[in-house]
Amino acid sequence: MRIPLIAGNWKMNKTVTEARSFVEAVQGKLPAADVVETAIAAPALFLQTMLEANTEDVLRIGAEACYYEDDGAYTGETSPRALHEMGIPYTIVGHSERRRYFNETDDVINRKVQAVFRNGMTPIVCCDETMGRRESGEKIHWVVNQVTAALKGVSPEDAAKIVIAYEPSWAIGSGTSASTDQAEEGCYLIRQTLADIYSDDLANGVRILYGGSVKPDNIAGLMAKNNVDGVLAGGSSLDENSFIQLANYQNL
Ligand code: 13P
């Protein structure tokens, strides 16, 4: 059974003080992790404070990015080895903003996926799709190519643990989510790609999330789709009440 995963990606927002108050505010208000898993990916400099404030230990505290080497002369980068030592279970890899603004290529993303697994964490790998590509009918190959490239050389044991997020960049930050059918189509395609690379069994066990303008008022429709196992929310994960609503989408 795929346990739904409701994850937030804070991007470059908040301060340490604000991050602490958010984590304090959600204690006791999130579903049990074996029913609906919840996670927030936050900037590395907040993580220790968030872990300390997370007394109930239901919310998973994740990172937004890391480097593909464990240590070394890479000024300003975040070590996956150090994240693991802190007790961080998840790291986002390959967000469209990393691809676009920081020139992360499929090869870099593949190295990062391997580094995250090597250090005992789970990557949440994001796949992008632009409106231009969608309209030209090219989208299908693009998402397939991104998943295939991200998983190059990844063993079935590791791939079985991966989380993949379908995040069309035309829906990110736009205020308008993809339709529930579009979200389902993207997530289904990703599952088919996993089945082609590995096996049906493996593909059926992997959680695939939808991201792009997910809000409390549209999450239930998205989550009702067969291949949508969770969401990756940006803006609506910043406010604690809105995140609590997303996490409790089954009661909305
Ligand atoms: P928004 O929810 O703000 O559209 O952002 C989505 C996103 O990029 C999550 O990674």
Coordinates of C-alpha atoms and ligand atoms in Angstrom, one line a residue:
M1 CA 0.0 0.0 0.0
R2 CA 1.2 3.5 -0.9
I3 CA 0.9 5.8 2.2
P4 CA 0.0 9.3 1.0
L5 CA 2.7 11.8 1.3
I6 CA 1.8 15.5 1.8
A7 CA 5.0 17.5 1.5
G8 CA 5.8 21.2 1.5
N9 CA 8.6 22.9 -0.2
W10 CA 9.4 26.2 1.4
K11 CA 11.9 27.3 -1.2
M12 CA 13.8 30.5 0.0
N13 CA 11.2 31.7 2.4
K14 CA 11.1 32.2 6.2
T15 CA 13.7 32.8 8.9
V16 CA 14.9 30.4 11.6
T17 CA 12.5 32.0 14.1
E18 CA 9.5 31.6 11.7
A19 CA 10.5 28.0 10.9
R20 CA 10.5 27.2 14.6
S21 CA 7.1 28.7 15.2
F22 CA 5.6 26.8 12.3
V23 CA 6.9 23.4 13.6
E24 CA 5.7 24.2 17.1
A25 CA 2.2 25.2 15.7
V26 CA 1.7 22.0 13.8
Q27 CA 2.5 19.6 16.7
G28 CA -0.5 17.5 17.5
K29 CA -2.4 18.6 14.4
L30 CA -1.0 16.2 11.8
P31 CA -2.3 12.7 10.9
A32 CA -0.4 9.7 12.2
A33 CA 2.5 9.0 9.8
D34 CA 1.3 5.5 9.0
V35 CA -2.0 7.0 7.7
V36 CA -0.8 10.1 5.9
E37 CA 2.9 11.0 6.0
T38 CA 3.7 14.7 6.2
A39 CA 7.0 16.4 5.4
I40 CA 8.4 19.9 5.0
A41 CA 11.5 20.5 2.9
A42 CA 13.3 23.6 4.2
P43 CA 16.5 25.5 3.7
A44 CA 19.5 23.7 5.3
L45 CA 20.1 26.5 7.8
F46 CA 16.7 25.9 9.5
L47 CA 16.9 22.1 9.8
Q48 CA 18.5 21.7 13.2
T49 CA 16.1 24.2 14.8
M50 CA 13.1 22.5 13.1
L51 CA 14.2 19.0 14.3
E52 CA 14.5 20.3 17.9
A53 CA 11.0 21.9 17.7
N54 CA 9.5 18.7 16.3
T55 CA 8.8 17.1 19.7
E56 CA 5.9 14.9 18.5
D57 CA 8.1 13.6 15.7
V58 CA 5.3 13.0 13.2
L59 CA 6.3 15.7 10.7
R60 CA 9.4 14.6 8.6
I61 CA 11.9 17.4 8.2
G62 CA 13.6 17.3 4.7
A63 CA 16.1 19.3 2.8
E64 CA 15.5 21.2 -0.5
A65 CA 18.7 20.4 -2.1
C66 CA 22.2 19.0 -1.5
Y67 CA 25.4 18.4 -3.5
Y68 CA 26.5 15.2 -5.1
E69 CA 29.8 14.8 -3.2
D70 CA 29.9 13.9 0.4
D71 CA 32.7 16.3 1.5
G72 CA 35.3 18.5 -0.2
A73 CA 36.2 21.9 -1.5
Y74 CA 32.7 23.0 -2.7
T75 CA 32.1 26.3 -1.1
G76 CA 28.6 27.0 -0.1
E77 CA 27.2 23.6 -0.9
T78 CA 25.3 21.3 1.5
S79 CA 26.8 17.8 2.2
P80 CA 24.4 14.9 1.9
R81 CA 26.5 13.1 4.5
A82 CA 26.0 15.9 7.0
L83 CA 22.2 16.0 6.3
H84 CA 22.0 12.3 7.0
E85 CA 23.9 12.6 10.3
M86 CA 21.4 15.2 11.4
G87 CA 18.6 12.7 10.9
I88 CA 17.1 14.2 7.7
P89 CA 15.1 11.5 5.8
Y90 CA 14.2 13.3 2.5
T91 CA 16.0 15.7 0.1
I92 CA 14.3 17.2 -3.0
V93 CA 16.4 16.7 -6.1
G94 CA 15.9 18.3 -9.5
H95 CA 13.3 20.9 -8.8
S96 CA 12.5 23.0 -11.9
E97 CA 13.9 26.1 -10.2
R98 CA 17.2 24.3 -9.6
R99 CA 17.2 23.2 -13.3
R100 CA 16.3 26.7 -14.5
Y101 CA 18.2 29.1 -12.2
F102 CA 21.2 26.9 -11.2
N103 CA 21.7 25.1 -14.4
E104 CA 21.2 21.6 -13.0
T105 CA 21.4 19.1 -15.8
D106 CA 20.0 15.6 -15.9
D107 CA 23.5 14.3 -15.3
V108 CA 23.9 16.5 -12.1
I109 CA 20.5 15.4 -11.0
N110 CA 21.4 11.7 -11.5
R111 CA 24.6 12.2 -9.4
K112 CA 22.6 13.8 -6.7
V113 CA 20.0 11.0 -6.6
Q114 CA 22.9 8.6 -6.2
A115 CA 24.5 10.7 -3.4
V116 CA 21.2 10.9 -1.5
F117 CA 20.7 7.1 -1.6
R118 CA 24.4 6.5 -0.8
N119 CA 23.9 8.6 2.4
G120 CA 20.8 6.6 3.5
M121 CA 18.2 9.3 2.6
T122 CA 15.3 9.2 0.1
P123 CA 15.3 11.7 -2.8
I124 CA 12.1 13.4 -3.9
V125 CA 12.9 13.8 -7.6
C126 CA 11.0 16.5 -9.4
C127 CA 10.1 16.3 -13.1
D128 CA 9.2 19.4 -15.0
E129 CA 7.0 20.1 -18.0
T130 CA 6.6 23.5 -19.6
M131 CA 3.4 24.8 -21.3
G132 CA 5.3 25.1 -24.6
R133 CA 6.3 21.5 -24.5
R134 CA 2.8 20.5 -23.5
E135 CA 1.2 22.3 -26.4
S136 CA 3.7 20.9 -28.9
G137 CA 2.8 17.4 -27.7
E138 CA 6.4 16.8 -26.7
K139 CA 5.7 16.5 -23.0
I140 CA 5.4 12.8 -22.8
H141 CA 8.9 12.2 -23.9
W142 CA 10.3 15.0 -21.7
V143 CA 8.9 13.6 -18.4
V144 CA 10.0 10.0 -19.4
N145 CA 13.5 11.3 -20.3
Q146 CA 13.8 13.1 -17.0
V147 CA 12.8 10.0 -14.9
T148 CA 15.0 7.7 -17.0
A149 CA 18.0 10.1 -16.7
A150 CA 17.5 10.6 -12.9
L151 CA 17.5 6.9 -12.3
K152 CA 20.5 5.9 -14.4
G153 CA 22.5 3.3 -12.5
V154 CA 20.1 3.3 -9.5
S155 CA 19.6 -0.3 -8.2
P156 CA 16.0 -1.7 -7.9
E157 CA 16.5 -1.8 -4.1
D158 CA 17.0 2.0 -4.0
A159 CA 14.5 2.8 -6.8
A160 CA 11.8 1.1 -4.8
K161 CA 12.2 3.8 -2.1
I162 CA 12.2 6.8 -4.4
V163 CA 9.5 9.5 -4.4
I164 CA 8.9 11.3 -7.7
A165 CA 7.0 14.6 -8.1
Y166 CA 5.3 15.6 -11.3
E167 CA 5.5 19.4 -11.3
P168 CA 4.5 21.1 -14.5
S169 CA 6.3 24.5 -14.3
W170 CA 3.3 26.2 -16.0
A171 CA 1.3 25.4 -12.8
I172 CA 4.0 26.2 -10.3
G173 CA 3.3 29.5 -8.5
S174 CA 0.5 30.4 -11.0
G175 CA -2.4 30.0 -8.6
T176 CA -4.0 27.5 -11.0
S177 CA -3.2 23.8 -10.6
A178 CA -3.1 21.4 -13.5
S179 CA -6.5 19.7 -13.8
T180 CA -7.0 16.5 -11.9
D181 CA -6.9 14.6 -15.2
Q182 CA -3.6 16.3 -16.3
A183 CA -2.1 15.5 -12.9
E184 CA -3.2 11.9 -13.2
E185 CA -1.8 11.7 -16.7
G186 CA 1.6 12.9 -15.7
C187 CA 1.8 10.7 -12.6
Y188 CA 0.6 7.7 -14.6
L189 CA 3.2 8.3 -17.2
I190 CA 5.9 8.4 -14.6
R191 CA 4.7 5.1 -13.1
Q192 CA 4.7 3.5 -16.6
T193 CA 8.3 4.7 -17.0
L194 CA 9.3 3.0 -13.7
A195 CA 7.6 -0.1 -14.9
D196 CA 9.5 -0.1 -18.1
I197 CA 12.9 0.5 -16.4
Y198 CA 12.3 -1.9 -13.4
S199 CA 9.1 -3.9 -13.0
D200 CA 5.3 -3.5 -12.6
D201 CA 5.7 -4.5 -8.9
L202 CA 8.3 -1.8 -8.2
A203 CA 6.3 0.8 -10.1
N204 CA 3.2 0.0 -8.1
G205 CA 5.0 0.6 -4.8
V206 CA 6.6 4.0 -5.6
R207 CA 4.8 7.1 -4.5
I208 CA 4.3 9.8 -7.1
L209 CA 3.3 13.3 -6.1
Y210 CA 1.7 16.2 -8.0
G211 CA 3.0 19.7 -7.4
G212 CA 1.9 23.1 -8.8
S213 CA -0.5 25.4 -7.1
V214 CA -1.9 22.8 -4.7
K215 CA -4.2 24.4 -2.1
P216 CA -6.7 23.2 0.5
D217 CA -9.5 23.8 -1.9
N218 CA -8.1 21.6 -4.7
I219 CA -6.2 18.9 -2.9
A220 CA -9.0 16.5 -2.4
G221 CA -9.8 16.2 -6.1
L222 CA -6.1 15.6 -6.9
M223 CA -5.7 13.0 -4.2
A224 CA -8.8 11.2 -5.5
K225 CA -6.9 10.2 -8.6
N226 CA -5.4 6.7 -8.8
N227 CA -1.9 7.6 -9.6
V228 CA -1.5 10.7 -7.4
D229 CA -0.1 9.5 -4.1
G230 CA 0.5 12.9 -2.6
V231 CA 1.4 16.5 -3.2
L232 CA 4.4 18.8 -3.1
A233 CA 3.0 22.2 -2.2
G234 CA 5.0 25.4 -2.3
G235 CA 3.1 28.6 -1.4
S236 CA 0.3 26.8 0.6
S237 CA 2.8 25.0 2.8
L238 CA 4.2 28.2 4.2
D239 CA 1.2 29.0 6.4
E240 CA 0.7 26.5 9.3
N241 CA -3.1 26.4 9.1
S242 CA -3.1 25.9 5.4
F243 CA -0.5 23.0 5.7
I244 CA -2.6 21.4 8.5
Q245 CA -5.6 21.5 6.1
L246 CA -3.6 19.9 3.3
A247 CA -2.4 17.2 5.7
N248 CA -5.9 16.5 6.8
Y249 CA -7.3 16.5 3.3
Q250 CA -9.3 13.4 4.0
N251 CA -11.5 15.4 6.3
L252 CA -11.9 18.5 4.1
Ligands
13P1 P1 3.4 26.2 -5.7 O1 2.6 25.3 -4.8 O2 3.7 27.5 -5.0 O3 2.9 26.3 -7.0 O4 4.9 25.5 -5.8 C1 5.0 24.2 -6.2 C2 6.4 23.7 -6.1 O5 7.2 24.2 -6.8 C3 6.7 22.7 -5.1 O6 7.9 22.1 -5.3

